[in-house]
């Protein structure tokens, strides 16, 4: 890393100023050209996963995403729900915030986009108050559980995974949580969250909220009770060696024997119309850490912008 930054500092001031001016010009023209691209009829509400912060490593959890959507004409709100709790508790918190957003904006519905546990959190709101929700979109959503949660909770069937691998995964998960959330230890994480994220806990939740959950690995119903459902996912655990969390995520991926993003199997993320799988790990899905992702693959921010445009064209 020092070498990486050193090269930047060795740039002459002249070249640096020129580069900054060029970037400012590009951003200015992009903002002008794309000013209504993401201008959805209903406000967009972003819902975070288990880390439970509106910022992650000192930055926005959805890194650069609210700004990009706003620049393209969307009204964007970032929800703040419990760091770690059941889908139902987080869902009630989100429902209250949705009602506030509707009161503030005068809108009759919202478009909710949830990452990780943010997906079942959003599904709860759509399930109990479908009239307030235009769409629910799952990004790397834990809709059918996480094998990592199964291992950490010790509910993986005996013999289904080597003990050494299980131990590595549990330790990597603890390190991952510590790194990602500035010292929140695994022990502080409420058991309710982990239980909800296990395969068994997710199946229980899905019995109560089956809307748009597919039977297999394909798409589910796109329209249920007037609410549209969408999902996309990552299937590449290690994408950028400069990202300090790629190591732990790579270890977590050892828990899986199928395509996954390091924390969730691709098939467990499906909800409504499946929009695609991408070369992203669980944190690339929210453009973390600070935009460190597979630079030869699609920009995660672009997927959010394209989806907002999709919702706009549907009149949502
Ligand atoms: Ca990353």
Coordinates of C-alpha atoms and ligand atoms in Angstrom, one line a residue:
X1 CA 0.0 0.0 0.0
X2 CA 2.8 2.6 0.8
X3 CA 4.2 2.0 -2.7
X4 CA 0.8 2.4 -4.2
X5 CA 0.2 5.8 -2.6
X6 CA 3.8 6.8 -3.0
X7 CA 3.4 6.7 -6.8
X8 CA 0.5 9.1 -6.5
X9 CA 2.4 11.6 -4.3
X10 CA 5.3 11.6 -6.8
X11 CA 3.0 13.0 -9.5
X12 CA 3.9 16.6 -10.2
X13 CA 1.4 19.2 -9.0
X14 CA 0.9 20.3 -12.5
X15 CA -0.2 16.9 -13.7
X16 CA -2.3 16.4 -10.6
X17 CA -4.1 19.7 -11.2
X18 CA -4.7 18.8 -14.8
X19 CA -6.1 15.4 -13.9
X20 CA -8.5 16.9 -11.3
X21 CA -9.7 19.5 -13.7
X22 CA -10.4 16.8 -16.3
X23 CA -12.3 14.7 -13.8
X24 CA -14.3 17.7 -12.6
X25 CA -15.2 18.4 -16.2
X26 CA -16.3 14.8 -16.8
X27 CA -18.4 14.7 -13.7
X28 CA -20.0 18.0 -14.6
X29 CA -21.0 16.8 -18.0
X30 CA -22.1 13.4 -16.8
X31 CA -24.4 15.0 -14.2
X32 CA -25.9 17.3 -16.8
X33 CA -26.4 14.5 -19.4
X34 CA -27.9 12.0 -17.0
X35 CA -29.9 14.2 -14.8
X36 CA -33.2 12.3 -15.1
X37 CA -31.9 8.8 -15.8
X38 CA -32.7 7.5 -12.3
X39 CA -35.7 9.8 -11.7
X40 CA -38.1 7.3 -10.3
X41 CA -41.7 8.2 -9.5
X42 CA -41.3 6.9 -6.0
X43 CA -38.4 7.5 -3.6
X44 CA -35.7 4.9 -3.3
X45 CA -34.9 3.6 0.2
X46 CA -31.5 1.8 0.6
X47 CA -31.4 -0.8 3.5
X48 CA -28.1 -2.1 4.9
X49 CA -27.1 -5.6 6.0
X50 CA -26.0 -7.0 9.3
X51 CA -23.3 -4.4 10.0
X52 CA -26.0 -2.0 10.9
X53 CA -24.3 1.3 10.2
X54 CA -25.1 4.1 7.8
X55 CA -21.3 4.2 7.4
X56 CA -18.8 1.4 7.1
X57 CA -15.1 1.8 7.8
X58 CA -16.0 5.5 8.2
X59 CA -17.7 5.8 4.8
X60 CA -21.2 5.4 3.4
X61 CA -22.3 1.7 3.6
X62 CA -23.6 2.0 0.0
X63 CA -20.4 3.6 -1.2
X64 CA -21.0 6.3 -3.7
X65 CA -24.4 4.9 -4.5
X66 CA -26.9 7.5 -3.0
X67 CA -24.8 10.3 -4.6
X68 CA -24.9 8.7 -8.0
X69 CA -28.6 8.0 -7.9
X70 CA -29.3 11.6 -6.6
X71 CA -27.2 13.0 -9.4
X72 CA -29.4 11.1 -11.8
X73 CA -32.5 12.5 -10.4
X74 CA -33.7 10.0 -7.8
X75 CA -34.9 10.9 -4.3
X76 CA -32.8 8.6 -2.1
X77 CA -33.1 7.8 1.6
X78 CA -30.7 5.5 3.5
X79 CA -32.5 3.6 6.2
X80 CA -30.9 3.0 9.6
X81 CA -32.0 -0.2 11.3
X82 CA -30.6 -2.4 14.1
X83 CA -27.0 -3.5 13.6
X84 CA -28.0 -7.1 14.3
X85 CA -31.4 -8.3 15.0
X86 CA -34.2 -10.4 13.6
X87 CA -35.7 -9.6 10.2
X88 CA -39.0 -8.8 12.0
X89 CA -37.5 -6.3 14.4
X90 CA -35.5 -4.6 11.7
X91 CA -38.6 -4.8 9.5
X92 CA -40.7 -2.9 12.0
X93 CA -38.0 -0.2 12.3
X94 CA -37.9 0.1 8.5
X95 CA -41.7 0.3 8.2
X96 CA -41.7 3.2 10.6
X97 CA -39.0 4.9 8.5
X98 CA -40.9 4.3 5.3
X99 CA -43.9 6.0 6.8
X100 CA -41.8 9.0 7.7
X101 CA -40.3 9.1 4.2
X102 CA -43.8 9.0 2.7
X103 CA -44.9 11.8 5.0
X104 CA -41.8 13.9 4.2
X105 CA -42.0 13.5 0.4
X106 CA -45.8 13.2 -0.1
X107 CA -45.2 10.0 -2.1
X108 CA -47.6 7.1 -1.8
X109 CA -45.1 4.3 -2.1
X110 CA -41.3 3.6 -2.0
X111 CA -38.9 1.5 -3.9
X112 CA -36.8 -0.5 -1.4
X113 CA -33.4 -1.9 -2.3
X114 CA -31.9 -4.1 0.4
X115 CA -28.4 -5.5 0.6
X116 CA -27.7 -8.8 2.5
X117 CA -30.0 -8.9 5.5
X118 CA -31.5 -5.7 4.1
X119 CA -33.4 -7.9 1.7
X120 CA -35.5 -9.9 4.2
X121 CA -35.9 -6.6 6.1
X122 CA -37.5 -5.1 3.0
X123 CA -39.5 -8.2 2.3
X124 CA -41.0 -7.9 5.8
X125 CA -42.3 -4.4 5.0
X126 CA -43.7 -5.4 1.6
X127 CA -45.4 -8.4 3.3
X128 CA -47.1 -6.5 6.1
X129 CA -47.8 -3.2 4.1
X130 CA -47.8 -4.0 0.4
X131 CA -49.7 -0.8 -0.3
X132 CA -46.7 1.3 0.7
X133 CA -44.2 -0.5 -1.5
X134 CA -43.8 -0.2 -5.2
X135 CA -40.8 -2.6 -5.5
X136 CA -38.4 -4.7 -3.4
X137 CA -34.9 -5.4 -4.8
X138 CA -32.5 -7.8 -3.2
X139 CA -28.7 -7.3 -3.8
X140 CA -26.8 -10.3 -2.4
X141 CA -29.8 -10.8 -0.2
X142 CA -29.9 -13.6 2.4
X143 CA -33.2 -14.9 1.3
X144 CA -32.6 -18.6 1.8
X145 CA -29.9 -18.3 4.5
X146 CA -26.2 -18.2 4.6
X147 CA -24.0 -21.3 5.1
X148 CA -21.6 -19.1 6.9
X149 CA -24.3 -18.4 9.5
X150 CA -25.0 -22.1 9.7
X151 CA -21.3 -22.8 10.5
X152 CA -21.0 -20.0 13.0
X153 CA -24.2 -21.1 14.8
X154 CA -22.9 -24.7 14.7
X155 CA -25.9 -26.1 12.9
X156 CA -24.0 -27.5 9.9
X157 CA -24.7 -31.2 9.8
X158 CA -21.8 -33.3 11.2
X159 CA -19.5 -34.5 8.5
X160 CA -20.8 -32.1 5.8
X161 CA -17.7 -29.9 6.1
X162 CA -14.2 -30.6 7.4
X163 CA -13.8 -29.3 11.0
X164 CA -10.7 -27.3 10.0
X165 CA -12.5 -25.5 7.3
X166 CA -15.4 -24.8 9.6
X167 CA -13.0 -23.3 12.2
X168 CA -11.3 -21.2 9.6
X169 CA -14.6 -19.9 8.4
X170 CA -15.8 -19.0 11.9
X171 CA -12.6 -17.2 12.7
X172 CA -12.6 -15.4 9.3
X173 CA -16.2 -14.3 10.0
X174 CA -15.2 -12.8 13.4
X175 CA -12.2 -11.0 11.8
X176 CA -14.5 -9.8 9.0
X177 CA -17.0 -8.3 11.4
X178 CA -14.2 -6.7 13.5
X179 CA -12.5 -5.2 10.4
X180 CA -15.7 -4.0 8.8
X181 CA -17.4 -2.4 11.7
X182 CA -14.6 -0.9 13.7
X183 CA -14.5 -3.3 16.7
X184 CA -17.9 -4.8 16.9
X185 CA -17.0 -8.3 18.1
X186 CA -18.9 -11.4 17.2
X187 CA -19.9 -11.9 20.9
X188 CA -21.8 -8.6 20.8
X189 CA -23.8 -9.7 17.8
X190 CA -27.3 -10.7 18.9
X191 CA -28.1 -14.3 18.5
X192 CA -31.4 -13.3 16.9
X193 CA -29.6 -12.0 13.8
X194 CA -27.5 -15.1 13.3
X195 CA -30.4 -17.4 13.8
X196 CA -32.4 -15.4 11.3
X197 CA -29.6 -15.7 8.8
X198 CA -29.2 -19.5 9.1
X199 CA -30.8 -21.7 6.4
X200 CA -33.4 -23.0 9.0
X201 CA -34.2 -19.5 10.2
X202 CA -34.6 -18.3 6.7
X203 CA -37.0 -21.1 5.8
X204 CA -39.2 -20.2 8.8
X205 CA -39.2 -16.6 7.7
X206 CA -40.1 -17.6 4.1
X207 CA -43.1 -19.6 5.3
X208 CA -44.5 -16.3 6.7
X209 CA -43.3 -14.2 3.8
X210 CA -43.2 -16.4 0.7
X211 CA -43.7 -13.5 -1.7
X212 CA -41.5 -13.8 -4.9
X213 CA -39.3 -16.5 -3.4
X214 CA -38.5 -19.0 -6.2
X215 CA -38.7 -22.8 -5.6
X216 CA -35.3 -23.3 -7.2
X217 CA -32.4 -21.1 -8.4
X218 CA -34.2 -19.2 -11.1
X219 CA -36.5 -16.2 -11.0
X220 CA -39.5 -16.0 -8.7
X221 CA -42.8 -14.1 -9.4
X222 CA -42.1 -10.6 -10.5
X223 CA -45.4 -9.1 -9.2
X224 CA -47.0 -10.2 -6.0
X225 CA -49.8 -8.2 -4.2
X226 CA -49.0 -5.2 -6.4
X227 CA -45.3 -5.2 -5.4
X228 CA -42.5 -5.9 -8.0
X229 CA -39.6 -8.0 -6.9
X230 CA -36.0 -8.1 -8.3
X231 CA -32.6 -9.4 -7.4
X232 CA -29.0 -9.6 -8.5
X233 CA -26.0 -11.2 -6.8
X234 CA -22.2 -11.5 -6.8
X235 CA -20.4 -14.8 -7.5
X236 CA -16.7 -13.9 -7.1
X237 CA -15.4 -14.0 -3.5
X238 CA -11.9 -12.5 -4.3
X239 CA -12.0 -9.6 -6.7
X240 CA -9.3 -7.0 -5.7
X241 CA -6.2 -7.8 -3.7
X242 CA -5.9 -4.2 -2.5
X243 CA -9.2 -4.6 -0.6
X244 CA -8.3 -5.6 3.0
X245 CA -11.5 -7.6 3.3
X246 CA -10.9 -9.9 0.3
X247 CA -8.7 -12.2 2.4
X248 CA -11.4 -12.9 5.0
X249 CA -14.1 -13.1 2.4
X250 CA -12.0 -15.6 0.4
X251 CA -11.7 -17.7 3.6
X252 CA -15.5 -17.5 4.1
X253 CA -16.1 -18.8 0.6
X254 CA -14.5 -22.1 1.7
X255 CA -17.8 -22.9 3.3
X256 CA -19.5 -23.2 -0.1
X257 CA -19.5 -25.8 -2.8
X258 CA -21.5 -23.7 -5.2
X259 CA -21.2 -20.2 -6.7
X260 CA -21.3 -17.6 -3.9
X261 CA -20.2 -14.1 -3.0
X262 CA -18.3 -15.2 0.1
X263 CA -21.2 -15.0 2.5
X264 CA -24.3 -16.1 0.5
X265 CA -24.7 -18.8 -2.2
X266 CA -26.0 -17.2 -5.4
X267 CA -29.0 -19.6 -5.4
X268 CA -30.0 -18.4 -1.9
X269 CA -30.2 -14.7 -3.0
X270 CA -32.9 -15.1 -5.6
X271 CA -36.0 -13.0 -5.3
X272 CA -38.6 -12.1 -8.0
X273 CA -37.1 -11.4 -11.4
X274 CA -33.4 -12.4 -11.4
X275 CA -31.4 -9.7 -13.1
X276 CA -27.9 -11.3 -13.2
X277 CA -24.8 -12.6 -11.4
X278 CA -21.7 -10.5 -11.4
X279 CA -18.0 -10.7 -10.6
X280 CA -18.5 -9.2 -7.1
X281 CA -18.1 -10.4 -3.6
X282 CA -20.5 -9.6 -0.8
X283 CA -19.0 -6.2 -0.2
X284 CA -18.5 -5.3 -3.8
X285 CA -22.3 -5.5 -4.0
X286 CA -22.3 -2.2 -2.1
X287 CA -19.1 -0.9 -3.8
X288 CA -16.9 -1.6 -0.8
X289 CA -14.3 -1.2 0.5
X290 CA -14.3 2.3 -0.9
X291 CA -14.8 1.2 -4.5
X292 CA -12.1 -1.5 -4.5
X293 CA -13.7 -4.1 -6.7
X294 CA -13.0 -6.1 -9.9
X295 CA -12.0 -3.2 -12.2
X296 CA -12.5 -5.3 -15.3
X297 CA -16.1 -6.0 -14.5
X298 CA -19.2 -3.8 -14.4
X299 CA -19.1 -1.0 -11.8
X300 CA -21.4 -1.9 -8.9
X301 CA -22.8 1.7 -8.9
X302 CA -23.8 1.3 -12.5
X303 CA -26.1 -1.6 -11.6
X304 CA -28.0 0.6 -9.1
X305 CA -28.3 3.4 -11.7
X306 CA -29.5 0.9 -14.3
X307 CA -32.0 -0.6 -11.9
X308 CA -33.4 2.8 -11.0
X309 CA -33.8 3.5 -14.7
X310 CA -35.6 0.1 -15.0
X311 CA -38.0 1.1 -12.2
X312 CA -38.5 4.6 -13.8
X313 CA -39.4 3.0 -17.1
X314 CA -42.0 0.8 -15.3
X315 CA -43.5 3.9 -13.9
X316 CA -42.4 3.1 -10.3
Ligands
LIG1 CA1 -14.3 -5.1 -2.6

